[in-house]
mmCIF file of C-alpha atoms in Angstrom:
data_model
loop_
_atom_site.group_PDB
_atom_site.id
_atom_site.type_symbol
_atom_site.label_atom_id
_atom_site.label_comp_id
_atom_site.label_asym_id
_atom_site.label_seq_id
_atom_site.Cartn_x
_atom_site.Cartn_y
_atom_site.Cartn_z
ATOM 1 C CA MET A 1 106.139 -184.667 27.634
ATOM 2 C CA THR A 2 102.861 -182.957 27.517
ATOM 3 C CA GLY A 3 100.742 -182.464 24.686
ATOM 4 C CA LEU A 4 101.402 -178.739 24.027
ATOM 5 C CA ALA A 5 105.145 -179.213 24.643
ATOM 6 C CA ALA A 6 105.365 -181.610 21.978
ATOM 7 C CA HIS A 7 103.581 -179.899 19.477
ATOM 8 C CA VAL A 8 105.256 -176.712 19.913
ATOM 9 C CA THR A 9 108.848 -178.879 19.800
ATOM 10 C CA SER A 10 107.583 -180.596 16.530
ATOM 11 C CA LEU A 11 106.993 -177.238 14.966
ATOM 12 C CA TRP A 12 109.743 -175.232 16.308
ATOM 13 C CA GLY A 13 112.348 -177.740 17.444
ATOM 14 C CA ARG A 14 115.056 -176.250 19.452
ATOM 15 C CA TRP A 15 113.459 -172.615 18.895
ATOM 16 C CA TRP A 16 110.527 -173.720 20.901
ATOM 17 C CA ILE A 17 110.251 -170.504 22.550
ATOM 18 C CA ALA A 18 110.116 -168.320 19.608
ATOM 19 C CA PRO A 19 106.090 -168.244 19.386
ATOM 20 C CA PHE A 20 106.006 -167.313 23.087
ATOM 21 C CA LEU A 21 108.931 -164.760 23.275
ATOM 22 C CA PRO A 22 106.409 -161.668 22.646
ATOM 23 C CA ALA A 23 104.003 -162.644 25.193
ATOM 24 C CA LEU A 24 106.937 -163.152 27.758
ATOM 25 C CA TYR A 25 108.126 -159.396 26.938
ATOM 26 C CA VAL A 26 104.364 -158.296 27.340
ATOM 27 C CA LEU A 27 104.269 -160.461 30.741
ATOM 28 C CA ALA A 28 107.430 -158.321 31.863
ATOM 29 C CA LEU A 29 105.888 -155.404 31.212
ATOM 30 C CA VAL A 30 102.857 -155.580 33.183
ATOM 31 C CA PRO A 31 104.560 -155.015 36.645
ATOM 32 C CA ALA A 32 105.480 -151.452 35.525
ATOM 33 C CA GLY A 33 101.991 -151.039 33.810
ATOM 34 C CA MET A 34 103.799 -150.249 30.277
ATOM 35 C CA VAL A 35 101.443 -152.804 28.366
ATOM 36 C CA ARG A 36 99.385 -151.483 25.455
ATOM 37 C CA PRO A 37 96.676 -153.083 23.485
ATOM 38 C CA GLU A 38 99.466 -153.538 20.168
ATOM 39 C CA HIS A 39 101.677 -155.370 22.637
ATOM 40 C CA VAL A 40 99.048 -157.889 23.419
ATOM 41 C CA VAL A 41 97.728 -157.836 19.809
ATOM 42 C CA ILE A 42 101.304 -158.873 18.291
ATOM 43 C CA ALA A 43 102.020 -161.053 21.344
ATOM 44 C CA GLY A 44 98.566 -163.114 20.498
ATOM 45 C CA ALA A 45 98.894 -163.399 16.808
ATOM 46 C CA VAL A 46 102.348 -164.398 16.849
ATOM 47 C CA MET A 47 101.531 -167.297 19.615
ATOM 48 C CA ALA A 48 98.364 -168.146 17.483
ATOM 49 C CA LEU A 49 99.950 -168.397 13.982
ATOM 50 C CA GLY A 50 102.873 -169.979 15.345
ATOM 51 C CA LEU A 51 101.340 -172.653 17.044
ATOM 52 C CA TRP A 52 99.302 -173.543 14.306
ATOM 53 C CA PRO A 53 101.162 -175.704 11.362
ATOM 54 C CA GLN A 54 99.741 -173.953 8.323
ATOM 55 C CA THR A 55 100.971 -170.709 9.383
ATOM 56 C CA LYS A 56 103.953 -171.546 11.697
ATOM 57 C CA GLY A 57 106.234 -171.292 8.217
ATOM 58 C CA LEU A 58 104.906 -167.270 8.202
ATOM 59 C CA VAL A 59 105.630 -166.488 11.621
ATOM 60 C CA ALA A 60 109.135 -167.999 10.691
ATOM 61 C CA ALA A 61 109.713 -166.016 7.867
ATOM 62 C CA LEU A 62 108.490 -162.940 9.890
ATOM 63 C CA TYR A 63 110.470 -163.602 12.843
ATOM 64 C CA PRO A 64 113.282 -160.600 12.291
ATOM 65 C CA GLY A 65 110.627 -158.153 11.909
ATOM 66 C CA ILE A 66 109.084 -159.454 15.516
ATOM 67 C CA PHE A 67 112.431 -159.094 16.636
ATOM 68 C CA VAL A 68 112.847 -155.619 15.815
ATOM 69 C CA ALA A 69 109.586 -154.651 16.987
ATOM 70 C CA ILE A 70 110.430 -156.238 20.214
ATOM 71 C CA LEU A 71 114.320 -154.368 20.335
ATOM 72 C CA THR A 72 112.227 -150.927 19.185
ATOM 73 C CA ASP A 73 110.046 -151.070 22.067
ATOM 74 C CA ALA A 74 112.747 -152.327 24.780
ATOM 75 C CA MET A 75 115.279 -149.312 23.706
ATOM 76 C CA ARG A 76 113.129 -147.054 26.144
ATOM 77 C CA PHE A 77 114.950 -149.123 28.974
ATOM 78 C CA VAL A 78 118.223 -148.984 27.377
ATOM 79 C CA VAL A 79 118.535 -145.954 26.263
ATOM 80 C CA PRO A 80 118.871 -144.069 30.040
ATOM 81 C CA LEU A 81 121.496 -146.556 30.680
ATOM 82 C CA PHE A 82 123.652 -145.207 27.830
ATOM 83 C CA VAL A 83 122.487 -141.637 26.911
ATOM 84 C CA THR A 84 123.769 -138.349 29.110
ATOM 85 C CA ALA A 85 123.274 -134.899 28.398
ATOM 86 C CA GLY A 86 127.055 -134.182 27.961
ATOM 87 C CA ARG A 87 127.392 -136.912 25.385
ATOM 88 C CA VAL A 88 124.154 -135.700 23.265
ATOM 89 C CA HIS A 89 125.317 -134.306 19.877
ATOM 90 C CA GLY A 90 123.243 -131.355 19.049
ATOM 91 C CA CYS A 91 124.421 -127.768 17.793
ATOM 92 C CA ASP A 92 127.474 -129.187 16.130
ATOM 93 C CA LEU A 93 125.406 -131.605 13.928
ATOM 94 C CA ARG A 94 123.943 -128.249 12.622
ATOM 95 C CA ALA A 95 127.081 -126.869 12.448
ATOM 96 C CA LEU A 96 128.634 -129.720 10.439
ATOM 97 C CA ASP A 97 125.383 -129.523 8.094
ATOM 98 C CA LEU A 98 126.031 -125.886 7.746
ATOM 99 C CA ALA A 99 129.472 -126.463 6.761
ATOM 100 C CA LEU A 100 128.887 -129.125 3.940
ATOM 101 C CA PHE A 101 125.555 -128.076 2.468
ATOM 102 C CA ALA A 102 124.718 -124.388 3.522
ATOM 103 C CA VAL A 103 122.282 -122.793 1.020
ATOM 104 C CA ALA A 104 123.267 -119.152 2.227
ATOM 105 C CA THR A 105 124.940 -117.493 5.184
ATOM 106 C CA ASP A 106 123.901 -119.241 8.413
ATOM 107 C CA THR A 107 121.411 -121.056 6.626
ATOM 108 C CA THR A 108 120.974 -125.066 5.871
ATOM 109 C CA PRO A 109 118.993 -126.711 3.974
ATOM 110 C CA GLY A 110 116.786 -127.487 6.937
ATOM 111 C CA ASP A 111 116.693 -123.926 7.750
ATOM 112 C CA TRP A 112 115.722 -122.865 4.301
ATOM 113 C CA LEU A 113 112.693 -125.600 4.126
ATOM 114 C CA GLN A 114 111.446 -124.503 7.368
ATOM 115 C CA ARG A 115 111.135 -120.655 6.070
ATOM 116 C CA HIS A 116 109.186 -122.506 2.818
ATOM 117 C CA ILE A 117 106.619 -124.774 4.026
ATOM 118 C CA SER A 118 103.144 -125.009 2.790
ATOM 119 C CA PRO A 119 100.251 -127.112 3.554
ATOM 120 C CA PHE A 120 100.833 -128.870 -0.166
ATOM 121 C CA TRP A 121 104.122 -130.383 0.844
ATOM 122 C CA ASP A 122 103.221 -130.907 4.556
ATOM 123 C CA VAL A 123 101.013 -133.497 3.266
ATOM 124 C CA VAL A 124 103.348 -134.892 0.098
ATOM 125 C CA PHE A 125 106.210 -135.420 2.677
ATOM 126 C CA ALA A 126 103.747 -136.709 5.477
ATOM 127 C CA ILE A 127 103.280 -140.006 3.142
ATOM 128 C CA PRO A 128 106.441 -141.492 3.337
ATOM 129 C CA TYR A 129 106.488 -140.944 6.953
ATOM 130 C CA ALA A 130 103.099 -142.100 7.671
ATOM 131 C CA ALA A 131 103.536 -145.365 5.436
ATOM 132 C CA PHE A 132 106.753 -146.477 6.518
ATOM 133 C CA LEU A 133 105.365 -148.430 9.488
ATOM 134 C CA TYR A 134 102.779 -150.551 7.258
ATOM 135 C CA VAL A 135 104.892 -150.776 4.264
ATOM 136 C CA VAL A 136 107.605 -152.911 5.734
ATOM 137 C CA PRO A 137 105.152 -155.851 6.884
ATOM 138 C CA LEU A 138 102.917 -155.404 3.711
ATOM 139 C CA TYR A 139 106.165 -155.638 1.364
ATOM 140 C CA ALA A 140 107.281 -158.587 3.454
ATOM 141 C CA LEU A 141 104.382 -160.516 3.273
ATOM 142 C CA TYR A 142 104.271 -159.701 -0.816
ATOM 143 C CA LEU A 143 107.806 -161.305 -0.852
ATOM 144 C CA PHE A 144 106.663 -164.432 1.356
ATOM 145 C CA PHE A 145 104.432 -165.358 -1.445
ATOM 146 C CA ARG A 146 106.545 -164.203 -4.429
ATOM 147 C CA ASP A 147 109.948 -164.494 -3.327
ATOM 148 C CA ARG A 148 110.795 -166.306 -0.189
ATOM 149 C CA GLU A 149 114.724 -165.499 -0.642
ATOM 150 C CA ARG A 150 114.438 -162.068 -1.204
ATOM 151 C CA MET A 151 112.058 -161.644 1.754
ATOM 152 C CA SER A 152 114.925 -163.491 3.955
ATOM 153 C CA PHE A 153 117.111 -160.855 2.494
ATOM 154 C CA TYR A 154 115.378 -158.317 3.053
ATOM 155 C CA LEU A 155 114.100 -159.053 6.613
ATOM 156 C CA TRP A 156 117.160 -159.889 7.730
ATOM 157 C CA ALA A 157 119.245 -156.866 6.500
ATOM 158 C CA PHE A 158 116.207 -154.750 8.191
ATOM 159 C CA ALA A 159 117.085 -156.639 11.861
ATOM 160 C CA VAL A 160 121.012 -155.993 10.763
ATOM 161 C CA ALA A 161 120.406 -152.515 10.195
ATOM 162 C CA HIS A 162 118.507 -151.748 13.381
ATOM 163 C CA LEU A 163 121.064 -153.227 15.646
ATOM 164 C CA ILE A 164 123.798 -151.015 13.801
ATOM 165 C CA GLY A 165 121.404 -147.978 14.194
ATOM 166 C CA TYR A 166 120.609 -148.545 17.698
ATOM 167 C CA ALA A 167 124.321 -149.173 18.616
ATOM 168 C CA LEU A 168 124.997 -145.828 16.888
ATOM 169 C CA TRP A 169 122.221 -143.972 19.033
ATOM 170 C CA LEU A 170 123.663 -145.059 22.296
ATOM 171 C CA ILE A 171 127.306 -144.324 20.885
ATOM 172 C CA VAL A 172 126.727 -140.891 19.120
ATOM 173 C CA PRO A 173 123.239 -139.753 20.647
ATOM 174 C CA ALA A 174 121.804 -136.731 18.696
ATOM 175 C CA ALA A 175 119.194 -134.086 19.111
ATOM 176 C CA PRO A 176 116.968 -133.548 15.875
ATOM 177 C CA PRO A 177 116.743 -130.311 14.468
ATOM 178 C CA TRP A 178 113.112 -129.425 15.906
ATOM 179 C CA TYR A 179 114.568 -129.837 19.480
ATOM 180 C CA ILE A 180 117.525 -127.475 18.607
ATOM 181 C CA ARG A 181 114.683 -124.874 16.988
ATOM 182 C CA ALA A 182 112.687 -125.287 20.005
ATOM 183 C CA ASN A 183 115.560 -125.410 22.951
ATOM 184 C CA GLY A 184 118.742 -124.092 21.688
ATOM 185 C CA CYS A 185 121.977 -125.913 22.057
ATOM 186 C CA LEU A 186 121.285 -126.851 25.862
ATOM 187 C CA ILE A 187 120.297 -130.771 26.173
ATOM 188 C CA ASP A 188 117.445 -131.813 28.325
ATOM 189 C CA LEU A 189 117.202 -135.412 28.514
ATOM 190 C CA ALA A 190 113.641 -135.094 30.073
ATOM 191 C CA ALA A 191 112.211 -133.447 26.693
ATOM 192 C CA ALA A 192 109.046 -134.862 25.213
ATOM 193 C CA PRO A 193 109.303 -136.413 21.822
ATOM 194 C CA SER A 194 107.519 -134.222 19.000
ATOM 195 C CA ALA A 195 106.081 -135.135 15.628
ATOM 196 C CA ALA A 196 107.629 -131.866 14.607
ATOM 197 C CA GLY A 197 106.437 -130.532 10.992
ATOM 198 C CA LEU A 198 103.998 -133.560 11.071
ATOM 199 C CA LEU A 199 102.263 -131.819 13.969
ATOM 200 C CA ARG A 200 101.198 -129.288 11.049
ATOM 201 C CA VAL A 201 99.516 -132.227 9.392
ATOM 202 C CA ASP A 202 97.372 -133.330 12.208
ATOM 203 C CA GLN A 203 96.290 -129.555 12.698
ATOM 204 C CA LEU A 204 95.442 -129.678 8.822
ATOM 205 C CA LEU A 205 93.648 -132.813 8.514
ATOM 206 C CA GLY A 206 91.846 -132.462 11.888
ATOM 207 C CA ILE A 207 93.718 -135.725 13.608
ATOM 208 C CA THR A 208 96.263 -136.448 16.035
ATOM 209 C CA TYR A 209 97.983 -139.671 14.419
ATOM 210 C CA PHE A 210 101.371 -137.864 14.235
ATOM 211 C CA HIS A 211 101.102 -136.739 17.498
ATOM 212 C CA GLN A 212 100.196 -139.683 19.387
ATOM 213 C CA PHE A 213 102.628 -141.993 17.152
ATOM 214 C CA TYR A 214 105.622 -139.675 17.795
ATOM 215 C CA GLY A 215 104.670 -138.670 21.395
ATOM 216 C CA ARG A 216 105.454 -142.186 22.545
ATOM 217 C CA ALA A 217 109.065 -142.364 21.024
ATOM 218 C CA ALA A 218 111.425 -144.175 22.896
ATOM 219 C CA ASN A 219 114.464 -141.573 22.229
ATOM 220 C CA VAL A 220 114.251 -137.947 21.571
ATOM 221 C CA PHE A 221 117.963 -138.335 21.186
ATOM 222 C CA GLY A 222 118.154 -140.913 18.068
ATOM 223 C CA ALA A 223 118.144 -138.756 14.996
ATOM 224 C CA MET A 224 121.694 -140.061 14.013
ATOM 225 C CA PRO A 225 121.398 -142.156 12.049
ATOM 226 C CA SER A 226 117.948 -141.616 10.417
ATOM 227 C CA MET A 227 116.396 -145.035 10.376
ATOM 228 C CA HIS A 228 113.265 -143.504 8.373
ATOM 229 C CA VAL A 229 116.051 -143.157 5.374
ATOM 230 C CA VAL A 230 117.138 -146.842 6.218
ATOM 231 C CA PHE A 231 113.967 -148.395 5.354
ATOM 232 C CA PRO A 232 113.388 -147.792 1.768
ATOM 233 C CA LEU A 233 117.124 -148.237 1.335
ATOM 234 C CA ILE A 234 116.851 -151.524 2.613
ATOM 235 C CA GLY A 235 114.138 -152.611 0.376
ATOM 236 C CA LEU A 236 115.916 -150.811 -2.844
ATOM 237 C CA LEU A 237 119.146 -152.270 -2.222
ATOM 238 C CA THR A 238 118.053 -155.850 -1.537
ATOM 239 C CA ALA A 239 115.642 -155.754 -4.361
ATOM 240 C CA TRP A 240 118.181 -154.249 -6.917
ATOM 241 C CA ARG A 241 119.100 -157.620 -8.473
ATOM 242 C CA SER A 242 115.959 -159.239 -8.784
ATOM 243 C CA ILE A 243 113.797 -156.259 -10.462
ATOM 244 C CA GLY A 244 113.638 -154.501 -13.438
ATOM 245 C CA TRP A 245 113.168 -150.601 -14.553
ATOM 246 C CA ARG A 246 109.493 -151.012 -14.127
ATOM 247 C CA THR A 247 109.454 -151.428 -10.554
ATOM 248 C CA ARG A 248 113.027 -150.025 -9.533
ATOM 249 C CA PRO A 249 112.025 -146.296 -10.061
ATOM 250 C CA VAL A 250 109.093 -146.802 -7.394
ATOM 251 C CA HIS A 251 111.761 -147.890 -4.656
ATOM 252 C CA ILE A 252 114.211 -145.105 -5.844
ATOM 253 C CA LEU A 253 111.109 -142.483 -5.357
ATOM 254 C CA TYR A 254 110.440 -143.990 -2.055
ATOM 255 C CA ALA A 255 114.082 -143.554 -0.603
ATOM 256 C CA SER A 256 114.236 -140.303 -2.121
ATOM 257 C CA ALA A 257 111.174 -138.772 -1.007
ATOM 258 C CA MET A 258 111.870 -140.247 2.591
ATOM 259 C CA MET A 259 115.235 -138.854 2.517
ATOM 260 C CA VAL A 260 113.529 -135.287 1.656
ATOM 261 C CA ALA A 261 111.071 -135.426 3.929
ATOM 262 C CA SER A 262 113.149 -136.190 6.977
ATOM 263 C CA VAL A 263 114.687 -132.590 6.477
ATOM 264 C CA TYR A 264 111.461 -130.980 5.432
ATOM 265 C CA LEU A 265 109.554 -132.067 8.623
ATOM 266 C CA ASP A 266 112.673 -131.331 10.751
ATOM 267 C CA HIS A 267 113.274 -134.722 11.833
ATOM 268 C CA HIS A 268 116.697 -135.219 10.803
ATOM 269 C CA TRP A 269 119.764 -133.094 9.347
ATOM 270 C CA ILE A 270 121.194 -134.276 6.198
ATOM 271 C CA VAL A 271 124.232 -135.712 7.940
ATOM 272 C CA ASP A 272 121.797 -137.789 9.994
ATOM 273 C CA GLY A 273 120.351 -139.142 6.640
ATOM 274 C CA LEU A 274 123.625 -139.685 4.943
ATOM 275 C CA ALA A 275 124.545 -141.675 7.983
ATOM 276 C CA GLY A 276 121.281 -143.764 7.370
ATOM 277 C CA VAL A 277 122.739 -144.396 3.608
ATOM 278 C CA VAL A 278 125.884 -146.049 5.276
ATOM 279 C CA VAL A 279 123.859 -147.905 7.736
ATOM 280 C CA ALA A 280 121.493 -149.599 5.558
ATOM 281 C CA VAL A 281 124.489 -150.242 2.591
ATOM 282 C CA ALA A 282 126.606 -151.917 5.630
ATOM 283 C CA ALA A 283 123.759 -153.916 6.844
ATOM 284 C CA VAL A 284 122.816 -155.155 3.330
ATOM 285 C CA ALA A 285 126.556 -156.028 2.511
ATOM 286 C CA ILE A 286 126.750 -157.883 6.200
ATOM 287 C CA THR A 287 123.382 -159.758 5.674
ATOM 288 C CA ALA A 288 124.239 -161.053 1.854
ATOM 289 C CA ARG A 289 127.440 -162.065 2.985
ATOM 290 C CA LEU A 290 125.879 -164.002 6.191
ATOM 291 C CA LEU A 291 123.246 -165.698 3.822
ATOM 292 C CA LYS A 292 125.744 -165.973 1.174
ATOM 293 C CA ARG A 293 123.748 -164.144 -1.213
ATOM 294 C CA PRO A 294 125.396 -162.176 -4.384
ATOM 295 C CA TRP A 295 125.671 -158.681 -3.748
ATOM 296 C CA PRO A 296 125.750 -156.132 -5.068
#
């Protein structure tokens, strides 16, 4: 056994491939010319930290999140194999929102909000949408030093929620509200992704952040369940037994703001958000059972 192989095996045992998996994924993208700078950065960081004894534990603890990052990126290859135009739900979801939550004749809450947009609320509701990508790793790192058992619970529930959510994206492909407003009920699989209401924030601030971020979305027709709603709920539910009412309102405010923002920014119908609530609860319950943690 070579020195490197012995070193890796001593650190990871039978999971020796773990520090190399993101790099192998990047190598698989090279022939198709689909490698982006963030792919290289993540792969390099995981390999470097995973091979250093002092930080191997951090990489191992964060691995459910690393798995989700790879899975999320790989969805662009999986979606075309399962999603066809005839299977995509569009105007029927608007009709369901209308039947359940109509605020006026032929007016869903999302319709009403689109008629009452303002720069102030655009910025307010852009905050949770801008923050979610950074909240997850930063919160996980905080828990790594503060409460590793809760970190494990949080990240594994996060991973389970993605497996459920992505499976539903393939089983029940759904068009977001902005697509219906722009294209009507006709489903075009070649439609480009959009940041929807967040484009107004780009224009207001003179930036292209949201346009570029959502322009790389792997799946236009993945509105149900809303994974944006899932993210803060996973944090709230996995922390519920461990925190008091000094910090619990922060979790509740974040989850509530994300739910409202998802509708205001025209990314989701209310039923998409409710589906996200069900996915979050199911993922936490499944993870609690797997990890033998008391919940709720």
